[in-house]
Coordinates of C-alpha atoms and ligand atoms in Angstrom, one line a residue:
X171 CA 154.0 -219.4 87.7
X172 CA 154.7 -217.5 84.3
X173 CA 153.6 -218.9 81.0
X174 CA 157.5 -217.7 80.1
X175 CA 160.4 -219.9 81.2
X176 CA 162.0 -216.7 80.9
X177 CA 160.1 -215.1 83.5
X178 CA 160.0 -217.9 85.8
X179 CA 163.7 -218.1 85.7
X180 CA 164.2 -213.8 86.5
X181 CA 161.4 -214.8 89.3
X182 CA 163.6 -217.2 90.8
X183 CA 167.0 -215.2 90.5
X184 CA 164.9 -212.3 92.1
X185 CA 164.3 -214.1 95.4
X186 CA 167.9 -215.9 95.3
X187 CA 169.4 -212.4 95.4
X188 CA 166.9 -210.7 97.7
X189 CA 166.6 -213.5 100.3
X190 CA 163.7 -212.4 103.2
X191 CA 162.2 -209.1 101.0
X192 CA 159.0 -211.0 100.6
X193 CA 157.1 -206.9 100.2
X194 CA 160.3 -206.5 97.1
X195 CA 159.1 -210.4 95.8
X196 CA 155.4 -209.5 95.6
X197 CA 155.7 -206.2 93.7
X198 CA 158.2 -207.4 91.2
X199 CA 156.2 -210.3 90.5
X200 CA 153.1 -208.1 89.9
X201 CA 155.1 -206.7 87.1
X202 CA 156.3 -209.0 85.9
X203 CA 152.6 -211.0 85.6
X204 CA 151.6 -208.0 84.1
X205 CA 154.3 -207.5 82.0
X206 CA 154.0 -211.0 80.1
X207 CA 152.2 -209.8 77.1
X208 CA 154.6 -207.1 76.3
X209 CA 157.6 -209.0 76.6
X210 CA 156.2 -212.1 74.0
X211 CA 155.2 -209.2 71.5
X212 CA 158.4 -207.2 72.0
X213 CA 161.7 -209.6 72.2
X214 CA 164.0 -206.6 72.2
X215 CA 163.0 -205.9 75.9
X216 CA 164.4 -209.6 76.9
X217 CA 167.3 -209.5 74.7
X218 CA 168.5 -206.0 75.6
X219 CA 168.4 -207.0 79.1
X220 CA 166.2 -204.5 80.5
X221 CA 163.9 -206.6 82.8
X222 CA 167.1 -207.7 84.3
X223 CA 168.2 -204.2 84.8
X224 CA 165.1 -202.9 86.2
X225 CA 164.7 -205.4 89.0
X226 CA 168.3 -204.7 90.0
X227 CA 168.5 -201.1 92.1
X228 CA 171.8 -198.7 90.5
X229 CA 172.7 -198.0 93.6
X230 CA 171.8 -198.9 97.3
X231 CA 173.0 -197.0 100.5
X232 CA 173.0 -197.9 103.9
X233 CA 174.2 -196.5 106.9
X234 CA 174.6 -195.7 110.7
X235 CA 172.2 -192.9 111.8
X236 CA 173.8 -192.5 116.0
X237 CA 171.7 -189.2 117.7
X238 CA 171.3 -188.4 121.6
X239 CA 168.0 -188.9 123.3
X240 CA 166.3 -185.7 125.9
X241 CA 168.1 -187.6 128.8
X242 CA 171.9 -188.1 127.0
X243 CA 171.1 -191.8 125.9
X244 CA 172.8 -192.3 122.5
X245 CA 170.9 -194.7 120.2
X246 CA 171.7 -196.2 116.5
X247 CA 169.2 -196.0 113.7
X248 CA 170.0 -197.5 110.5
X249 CA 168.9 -195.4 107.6
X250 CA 168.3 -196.0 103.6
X251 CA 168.3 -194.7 100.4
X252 CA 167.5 -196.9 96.9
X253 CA 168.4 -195.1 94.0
X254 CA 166.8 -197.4 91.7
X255 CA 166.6 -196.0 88.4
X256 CA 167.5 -193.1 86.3
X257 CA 166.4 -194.2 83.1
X258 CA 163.9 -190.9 82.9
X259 CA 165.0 -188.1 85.1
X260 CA 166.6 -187.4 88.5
X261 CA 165.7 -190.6 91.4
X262 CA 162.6 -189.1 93.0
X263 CA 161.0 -190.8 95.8
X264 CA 159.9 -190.2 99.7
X265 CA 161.6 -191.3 102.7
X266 CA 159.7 -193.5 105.5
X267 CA 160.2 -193.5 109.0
X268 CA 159.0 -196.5 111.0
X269 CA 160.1 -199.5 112.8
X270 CA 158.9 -201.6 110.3
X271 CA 161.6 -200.4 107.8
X272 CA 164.4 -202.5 106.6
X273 CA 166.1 -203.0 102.8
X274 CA 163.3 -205.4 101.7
X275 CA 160.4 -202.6 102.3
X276 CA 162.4 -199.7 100.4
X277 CA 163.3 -202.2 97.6
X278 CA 160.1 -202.6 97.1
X279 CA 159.1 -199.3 97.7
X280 CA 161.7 -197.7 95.3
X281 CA 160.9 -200.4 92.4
X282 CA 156.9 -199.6 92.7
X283 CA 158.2 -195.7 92.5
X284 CA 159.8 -196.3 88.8
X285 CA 156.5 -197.2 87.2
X286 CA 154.7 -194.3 88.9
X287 CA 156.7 -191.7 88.3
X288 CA 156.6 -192.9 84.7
X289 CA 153.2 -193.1 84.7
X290 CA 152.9 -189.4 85.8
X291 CA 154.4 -188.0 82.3
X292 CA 157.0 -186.1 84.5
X293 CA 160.7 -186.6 84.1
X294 CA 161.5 -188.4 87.1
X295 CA 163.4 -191.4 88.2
X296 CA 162.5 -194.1 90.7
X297 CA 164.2 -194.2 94.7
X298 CA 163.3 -194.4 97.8
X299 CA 164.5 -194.3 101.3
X300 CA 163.8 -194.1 105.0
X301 CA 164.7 -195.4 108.6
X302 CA 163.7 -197.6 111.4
X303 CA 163.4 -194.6 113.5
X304 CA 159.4 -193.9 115.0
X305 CA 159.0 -190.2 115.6
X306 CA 156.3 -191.4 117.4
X307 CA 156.8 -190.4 120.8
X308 CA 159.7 -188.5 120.2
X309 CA 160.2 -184.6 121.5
X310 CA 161.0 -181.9 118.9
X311 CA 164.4 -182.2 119.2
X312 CA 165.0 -185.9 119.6
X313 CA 163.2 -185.8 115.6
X314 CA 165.5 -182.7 115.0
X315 CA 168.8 -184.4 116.0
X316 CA 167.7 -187.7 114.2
X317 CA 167.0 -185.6 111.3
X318 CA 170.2 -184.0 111.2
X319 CA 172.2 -186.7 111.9
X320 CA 170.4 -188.9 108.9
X321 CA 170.9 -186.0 106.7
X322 CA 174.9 -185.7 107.6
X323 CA 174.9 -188.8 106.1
X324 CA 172.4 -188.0 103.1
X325 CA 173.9 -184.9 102.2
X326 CA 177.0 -187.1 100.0
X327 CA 174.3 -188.4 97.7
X328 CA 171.0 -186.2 97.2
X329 CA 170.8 -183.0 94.9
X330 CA 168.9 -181.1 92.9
X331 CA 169.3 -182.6 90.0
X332 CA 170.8 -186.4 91.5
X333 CA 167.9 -187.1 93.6
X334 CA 165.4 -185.8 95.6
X335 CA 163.5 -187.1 98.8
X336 CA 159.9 -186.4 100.0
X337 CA 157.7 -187.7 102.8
X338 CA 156.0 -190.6 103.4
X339 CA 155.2 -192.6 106.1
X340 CA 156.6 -191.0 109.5
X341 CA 158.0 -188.5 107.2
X342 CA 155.7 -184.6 107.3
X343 CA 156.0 -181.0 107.2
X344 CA 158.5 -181.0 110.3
X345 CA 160.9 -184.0 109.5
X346 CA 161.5 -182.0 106.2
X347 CA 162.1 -179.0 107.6
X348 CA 164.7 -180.4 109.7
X349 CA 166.4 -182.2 107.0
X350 CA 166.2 -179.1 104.4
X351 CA 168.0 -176.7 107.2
X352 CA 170.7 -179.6 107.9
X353 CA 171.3 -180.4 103.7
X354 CA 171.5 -176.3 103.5
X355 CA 174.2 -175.9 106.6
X356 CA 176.1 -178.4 105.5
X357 CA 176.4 -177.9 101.7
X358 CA 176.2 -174.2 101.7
X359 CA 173.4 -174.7 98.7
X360 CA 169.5 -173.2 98.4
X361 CA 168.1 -176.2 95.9
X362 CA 165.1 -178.3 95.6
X363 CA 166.5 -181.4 97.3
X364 CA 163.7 -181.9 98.8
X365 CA 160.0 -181.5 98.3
X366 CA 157.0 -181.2 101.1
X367 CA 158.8 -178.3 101.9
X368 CA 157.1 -175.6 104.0
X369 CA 155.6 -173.1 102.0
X370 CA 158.2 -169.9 103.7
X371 CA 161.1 -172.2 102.2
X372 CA 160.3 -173.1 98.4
X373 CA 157.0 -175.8 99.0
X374 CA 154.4 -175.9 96.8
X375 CA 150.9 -174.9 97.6
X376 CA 148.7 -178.0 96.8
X377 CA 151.6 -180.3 97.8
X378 CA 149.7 -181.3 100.7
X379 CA 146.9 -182.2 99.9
X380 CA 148.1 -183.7 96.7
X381 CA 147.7 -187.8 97.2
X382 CA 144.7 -187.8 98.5
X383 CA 143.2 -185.1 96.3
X384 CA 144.7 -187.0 93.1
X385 CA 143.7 -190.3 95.1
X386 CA 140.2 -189.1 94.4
X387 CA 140.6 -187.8 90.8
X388 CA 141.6 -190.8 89.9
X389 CA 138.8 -192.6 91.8
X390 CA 136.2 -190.2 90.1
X391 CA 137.7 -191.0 86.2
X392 CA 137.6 -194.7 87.1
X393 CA 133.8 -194.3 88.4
X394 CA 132.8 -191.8 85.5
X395 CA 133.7 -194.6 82.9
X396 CA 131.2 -196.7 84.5
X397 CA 128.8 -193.9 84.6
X398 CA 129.4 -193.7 89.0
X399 CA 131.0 -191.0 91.0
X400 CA 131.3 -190.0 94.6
X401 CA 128.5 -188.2 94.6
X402 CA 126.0 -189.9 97.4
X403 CA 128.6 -192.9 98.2
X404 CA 129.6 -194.1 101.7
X405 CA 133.2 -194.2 101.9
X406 CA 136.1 -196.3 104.2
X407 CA 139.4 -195.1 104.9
X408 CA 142.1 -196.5 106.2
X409 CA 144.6 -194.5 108.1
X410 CA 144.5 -191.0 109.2
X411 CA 147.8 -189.3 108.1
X412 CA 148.5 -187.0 105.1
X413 CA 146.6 -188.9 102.7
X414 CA 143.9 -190.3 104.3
X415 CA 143.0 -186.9 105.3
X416 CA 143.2 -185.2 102.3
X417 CA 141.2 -188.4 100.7
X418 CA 138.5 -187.5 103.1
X419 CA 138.5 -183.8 102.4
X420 CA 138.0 -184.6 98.5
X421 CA 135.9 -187.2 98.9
X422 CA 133.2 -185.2 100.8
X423 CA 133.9 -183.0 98.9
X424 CA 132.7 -184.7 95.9
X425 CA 129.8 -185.7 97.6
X426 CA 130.3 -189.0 99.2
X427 CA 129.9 -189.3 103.2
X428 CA 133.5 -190.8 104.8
X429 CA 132.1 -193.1 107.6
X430 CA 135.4 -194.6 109.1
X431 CA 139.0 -193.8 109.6
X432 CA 142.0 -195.8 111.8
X433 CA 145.1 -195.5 113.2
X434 CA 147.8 -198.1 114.1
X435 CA 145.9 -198.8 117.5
X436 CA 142.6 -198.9 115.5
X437 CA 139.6 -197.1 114.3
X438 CA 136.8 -194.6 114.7
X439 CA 133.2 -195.5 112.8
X440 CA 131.1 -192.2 112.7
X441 CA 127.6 -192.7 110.7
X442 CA 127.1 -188.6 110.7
X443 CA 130.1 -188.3 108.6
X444 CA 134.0 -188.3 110.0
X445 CA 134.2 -184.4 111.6
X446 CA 137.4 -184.0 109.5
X447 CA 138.7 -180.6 111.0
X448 CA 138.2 -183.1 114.8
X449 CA 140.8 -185.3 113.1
X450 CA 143.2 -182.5 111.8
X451 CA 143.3 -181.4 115.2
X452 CA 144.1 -184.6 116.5
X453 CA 146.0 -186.1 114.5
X454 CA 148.2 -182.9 112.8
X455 CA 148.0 -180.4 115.6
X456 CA 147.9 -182.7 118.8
X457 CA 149.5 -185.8 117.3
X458 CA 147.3 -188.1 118.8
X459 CA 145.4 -191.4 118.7
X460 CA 142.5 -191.2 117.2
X461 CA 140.7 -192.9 119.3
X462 CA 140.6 -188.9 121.4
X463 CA 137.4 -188.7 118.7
X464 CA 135.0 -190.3 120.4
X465 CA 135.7 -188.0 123.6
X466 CA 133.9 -185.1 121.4
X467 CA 131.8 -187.3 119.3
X468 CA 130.0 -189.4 121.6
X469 CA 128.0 -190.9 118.6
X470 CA 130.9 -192.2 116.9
X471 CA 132.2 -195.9 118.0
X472 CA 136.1 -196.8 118.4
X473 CA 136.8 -200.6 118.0
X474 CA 140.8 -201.5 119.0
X475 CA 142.7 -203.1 116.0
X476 CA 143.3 -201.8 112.2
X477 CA 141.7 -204.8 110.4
X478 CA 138.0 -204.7 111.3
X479 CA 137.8 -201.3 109.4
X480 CA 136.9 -203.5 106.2
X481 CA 133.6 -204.9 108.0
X482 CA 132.3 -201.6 108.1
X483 CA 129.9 -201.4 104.9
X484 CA 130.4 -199.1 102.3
X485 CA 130.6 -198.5 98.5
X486 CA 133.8 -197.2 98.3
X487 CA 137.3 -198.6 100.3
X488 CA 140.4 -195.9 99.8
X489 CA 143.2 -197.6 101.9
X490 CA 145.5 -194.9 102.6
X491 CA 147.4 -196.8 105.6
X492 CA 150.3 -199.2 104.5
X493 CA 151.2 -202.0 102.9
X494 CA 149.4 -205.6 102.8
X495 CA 146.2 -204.2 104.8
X496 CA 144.2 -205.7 102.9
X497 CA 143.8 -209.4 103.1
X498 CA 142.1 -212.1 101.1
X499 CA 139.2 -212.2 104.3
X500 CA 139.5 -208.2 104.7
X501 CA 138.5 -208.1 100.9
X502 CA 135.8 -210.8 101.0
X503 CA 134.2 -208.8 103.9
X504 CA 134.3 -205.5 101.9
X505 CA 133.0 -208.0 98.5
X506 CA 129.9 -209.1 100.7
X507 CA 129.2 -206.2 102.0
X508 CA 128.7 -204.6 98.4
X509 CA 131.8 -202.3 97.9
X510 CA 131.9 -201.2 94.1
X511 CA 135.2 -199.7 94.2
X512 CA 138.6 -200.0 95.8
X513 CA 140.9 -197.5 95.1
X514 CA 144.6 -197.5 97.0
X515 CA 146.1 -194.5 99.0
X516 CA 148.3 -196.5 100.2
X517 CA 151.0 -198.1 98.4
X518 CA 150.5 -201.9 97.9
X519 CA 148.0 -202.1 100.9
X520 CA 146.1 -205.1 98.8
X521 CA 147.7 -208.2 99.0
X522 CA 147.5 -210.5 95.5
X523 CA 144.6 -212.2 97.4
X524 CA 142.8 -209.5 98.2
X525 CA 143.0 -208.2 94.5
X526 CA 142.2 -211.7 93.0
X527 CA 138.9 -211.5 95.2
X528 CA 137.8 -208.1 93.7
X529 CA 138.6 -208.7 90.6
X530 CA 136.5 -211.6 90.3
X531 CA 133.6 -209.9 92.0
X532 CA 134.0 -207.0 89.5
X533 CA 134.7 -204.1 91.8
X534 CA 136.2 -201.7 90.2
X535 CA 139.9 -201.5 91.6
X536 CA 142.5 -198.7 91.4
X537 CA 146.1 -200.1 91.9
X538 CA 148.2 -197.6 93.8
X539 CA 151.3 -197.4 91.1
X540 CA 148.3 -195.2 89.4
X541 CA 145.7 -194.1 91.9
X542 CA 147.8 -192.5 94.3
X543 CA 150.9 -191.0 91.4
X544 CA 149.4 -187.2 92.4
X545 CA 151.9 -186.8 95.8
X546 CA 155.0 -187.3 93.9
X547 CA 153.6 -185.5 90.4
X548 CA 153.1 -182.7 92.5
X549 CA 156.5 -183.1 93.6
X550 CA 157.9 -182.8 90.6
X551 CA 155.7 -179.5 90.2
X552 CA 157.9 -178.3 93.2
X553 CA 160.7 -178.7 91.5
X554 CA 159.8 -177.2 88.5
X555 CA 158.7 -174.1 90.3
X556 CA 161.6 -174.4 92.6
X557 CA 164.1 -174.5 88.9
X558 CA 162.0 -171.5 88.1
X559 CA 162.3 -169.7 91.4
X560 CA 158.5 -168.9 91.0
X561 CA 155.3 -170.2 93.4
X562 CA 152.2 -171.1 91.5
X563 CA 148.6 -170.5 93.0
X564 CA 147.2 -173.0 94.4
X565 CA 144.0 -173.3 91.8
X566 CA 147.2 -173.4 89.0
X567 CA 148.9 -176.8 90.8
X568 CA 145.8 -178.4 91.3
X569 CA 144.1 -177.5 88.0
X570 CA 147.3 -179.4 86.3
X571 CA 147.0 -182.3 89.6
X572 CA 143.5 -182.7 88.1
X573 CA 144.6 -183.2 84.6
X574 CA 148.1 -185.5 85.5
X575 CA 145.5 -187.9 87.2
X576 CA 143.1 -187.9 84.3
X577 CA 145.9 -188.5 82.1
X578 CA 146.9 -191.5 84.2
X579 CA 143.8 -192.9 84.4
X580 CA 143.2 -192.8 80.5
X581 CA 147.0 -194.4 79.7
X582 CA 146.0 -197.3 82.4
X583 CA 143.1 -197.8 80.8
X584 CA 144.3 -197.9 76.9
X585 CA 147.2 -199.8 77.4
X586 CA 144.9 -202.9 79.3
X587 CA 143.2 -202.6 76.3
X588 CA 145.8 -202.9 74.1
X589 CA 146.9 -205.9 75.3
X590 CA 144.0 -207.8 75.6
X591 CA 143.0 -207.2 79.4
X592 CA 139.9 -204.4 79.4
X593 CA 138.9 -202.9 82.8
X594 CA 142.4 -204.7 84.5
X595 CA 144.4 -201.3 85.4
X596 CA 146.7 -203.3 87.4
X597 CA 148.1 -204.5 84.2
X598 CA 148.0 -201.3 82.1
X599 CA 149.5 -199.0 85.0
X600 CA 152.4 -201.6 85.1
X601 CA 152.2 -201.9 81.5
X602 CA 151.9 -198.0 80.6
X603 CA 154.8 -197.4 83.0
X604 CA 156.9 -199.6 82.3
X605 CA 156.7 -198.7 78.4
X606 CA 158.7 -195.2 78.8
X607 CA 161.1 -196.3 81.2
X608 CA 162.5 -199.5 79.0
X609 CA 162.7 -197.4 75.6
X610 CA 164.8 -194.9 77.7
X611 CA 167.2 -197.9 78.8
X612 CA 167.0 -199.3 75.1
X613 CA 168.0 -196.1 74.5
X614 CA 170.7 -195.0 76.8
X615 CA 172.4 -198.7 75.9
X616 CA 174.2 -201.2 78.6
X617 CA 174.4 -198.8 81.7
Ligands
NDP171 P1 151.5 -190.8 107.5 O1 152.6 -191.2 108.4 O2 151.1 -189.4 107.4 O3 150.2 -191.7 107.9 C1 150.2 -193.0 108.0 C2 148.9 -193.5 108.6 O4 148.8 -194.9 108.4 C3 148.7 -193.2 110.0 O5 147.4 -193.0 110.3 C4 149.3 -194.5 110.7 O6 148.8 -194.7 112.0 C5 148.8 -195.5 109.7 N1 149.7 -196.7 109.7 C6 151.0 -196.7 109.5 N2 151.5 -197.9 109.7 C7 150.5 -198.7 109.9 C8 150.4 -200.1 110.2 N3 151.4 -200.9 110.1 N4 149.1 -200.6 110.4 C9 148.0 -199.7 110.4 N5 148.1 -198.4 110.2 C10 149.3 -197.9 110.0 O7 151.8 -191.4 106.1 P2 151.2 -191.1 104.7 O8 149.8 -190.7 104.8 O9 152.1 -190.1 104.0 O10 151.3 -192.5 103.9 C11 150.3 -193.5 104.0 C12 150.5 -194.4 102.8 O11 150.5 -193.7 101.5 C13 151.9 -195.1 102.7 O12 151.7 -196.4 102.2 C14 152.7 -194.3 101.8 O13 153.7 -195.0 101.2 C15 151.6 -193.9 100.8 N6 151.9 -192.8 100.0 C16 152.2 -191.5 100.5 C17 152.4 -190.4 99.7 C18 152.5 -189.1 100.3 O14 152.6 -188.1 99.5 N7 152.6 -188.9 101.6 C19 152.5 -190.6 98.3 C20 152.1 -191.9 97.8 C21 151.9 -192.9 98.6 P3 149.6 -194.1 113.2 O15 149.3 -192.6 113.3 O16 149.1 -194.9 114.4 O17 151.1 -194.4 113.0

């Protein structure tokens, strides 16, 4: 419940027209909790419609994604794009591939991508799109002809400078690469409509690496301002794809020991410290379960199932997995075990539970809107270098990683303090993000 009629009634009319999105429910009405103080100090945002606006996507496709299986079998995917706003720049957002996908997880995907991309200081819009296809288990060129056929499709609505898709979930180095060659066949164009682009065909160095590196910048700020850091600090993560792995690299390498990492099936615990270059292998070269690491590191424990990764003690949890891993129990366990900070990889992998529970215990939290804003930042340094036709160094993209993630930390931070809720950057990401985009819309007018 809102203190604002107002607010209560926009709740309600978002779950009447989203019926069954509960993932697109819960992250609207994080903004909108955190957006109460702004909206009784500034009426213009309710009379100008623009909360209305914002929880309503400009444009949502859907559509038939038929490819061929090795042995001749056709089967239909259905694939997704959310162009949700534009109020700031060209929709910007990666594409997910998993079974779990349907309308309700890219709504809410796409909405959360608004206010980060905002938050990153970079003129970019909010979308977001995907499939229920799972690469997992798929040859080469069963991903290839899913890719190309997803694409055919894409190709009418993506651009340069219209929108452009990235990876996430199910979505890496060789599902863009598929996608780039199809979008360049068929439109006869060499643009940025994509980023996490291989590095032969317009990527960016650093891109990566980016999440979980900024994941950790963030992580550091948030510490530093409680006079912490990384340095000497067990660390959980969840997950073991592109940003868990890149969390770990920067982690350790700020001096904090990773102890435990997972997979879907479930996950490794490794008191030496998690052999990252073991995992690499496993999971980027040989694709994998991770479970393969205890076959080389006989010290190291596997336990089957994703949620008991939260029992294992540590000072630091960086969920880099998926969304709602994190329950109310998952964060009580992490809370009595003495975790001081949860930072999020992942997006939305805390449910409103789970953050209620640290939040009352203190621990430091990083909301994922803020904390894990370096993957698509750097995007939007691909693009930049891609407009330019010029490839920075590496040192150059993460130099200005490093600041973009300050920045964000420091904007989160004021703006809870501004209105009246210190130390809560749940509120001031929502806040700080939301600010930019709804002066562009009061802007811009009715559109
Ligand atoms: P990847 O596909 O590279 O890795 C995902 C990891 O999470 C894998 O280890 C996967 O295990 C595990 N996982 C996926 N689904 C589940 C599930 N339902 N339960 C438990 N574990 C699961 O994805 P990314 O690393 O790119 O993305 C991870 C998270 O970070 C997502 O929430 C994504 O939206 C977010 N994110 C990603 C960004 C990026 O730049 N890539 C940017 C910002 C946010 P398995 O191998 O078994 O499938």
């Amino acid at each position: 419940m809102f203190k604002s009629s107002y607010l209560n009634e926009l709740m309600e009319r978002v779950i009447a027209r989203n019926p069954h999105e509960p993932e697109f429910h819960q992250a609207v009405r994080e903004v909108l909790e955190s957006l109460e103080p702004v909206v009784e100090q500034s009426p213009e945002y309710v009379t100008s419609g623009v909360l209305e606006r914002l929880v309503e996507p400009e444009r949502i496709i859907k559509f038939r994604v038929p490819w061929t299986t090795d042995d001749g079998k056709v089967v239909v995917n259905r694939g997704f794009r959310i162009q949700f706003n534009s109020a700031i720049g060209p929709y910007k957002g990666g594409l997910r591939f998993h079974p779990s996908v349907y309308e309700g997880i890219i709504k809410f995907l796409g909405f959360e991508q608004i206010f980060k991309n905002s938050l990153t200081g970079l003129p970019i819009g909010g979308g977001k799109g995907g499939s229920d296809f799972d690469p997992k288990g798929k040859s080469d060129s069963e991903v290839m002809r899913f890719c190309q056929s997803y694409m055919t499709e894409l190709f009418k609505y993506v651009g340069a400078d219209v929108d452009v898709p990235a990876g996430d979930i199910g979505v890496g180095a060789r599902e863009i690469g598929y996608l780039y060659g199809q979008y360049k066949r068929i439109t006869n164009l060499y643009e940025g409509v994509l980023t996490g682009k291989g590095l032969t065909y317009g990527g960016s160095l650093g891109r990566k690496q980016a999440t979980g590196y900024g994941l950790c910048y963030f992580t550091q700020a948030m510490l530093e301002a409680k006079g912490s850091s990384f340095d000497g600090k067990t660390v959980v993560i969840s997950g073991s794809g592109n940003v868990a792995i890149y969390a770990c690299e920067k982690a350790t390498t700020l001096g904090a020991k990773v102890i435990a990492m997972s997979d879907s099936n479930g996950y490794i615990v490794d008191n030496n410290g998690i052999d990252l270059d073991a995992i690499k292998e496993i999971k980027e070269v040989k694709r994998q379960r991770i479970k393969e690491y205890i076959t080389t590191h006989p010290t190291a424990t596997y336990t089957e199932g994703c949620s008991g990764i939260w029992t294992v003690k540590c000072d630091i949890a960086l969920p880099c997995a998926t969304q709602n891993e994190i329950n109310e129990e998952s964060a009580k366990a992490l809370v009595k075990n003495g975790v001081s900070a949860v930072s999020e990889g992942a997006n939305m992998p805390s449910t409103p539970e789970a953050i209620a529970v640290f939040r009352e215990a203190g621990v430091l939290f990083g909301p994922a809107k803020a904390a894990n804003a370096g993957g698509v930042a750097t995007s939007a340094l691909e693009m930049t270098q891609n407009s330019e036709r010029l490839s920075w160094t590496f040192e150059e993209v993460d130099a200005k990683l490093h600041t973009i993630m300050i920045n964000i930390y420091n904007n989160a931070s004021s703006a809870a303090e501004r209105y009246g809720m210190p130390g809560n950057l749940v509120a001031g990401a929502n806040i700080a993000g939301f600010l930019k985009v709804a002066d562009a819309m009061l802007a811009q007018g009715v559109v």
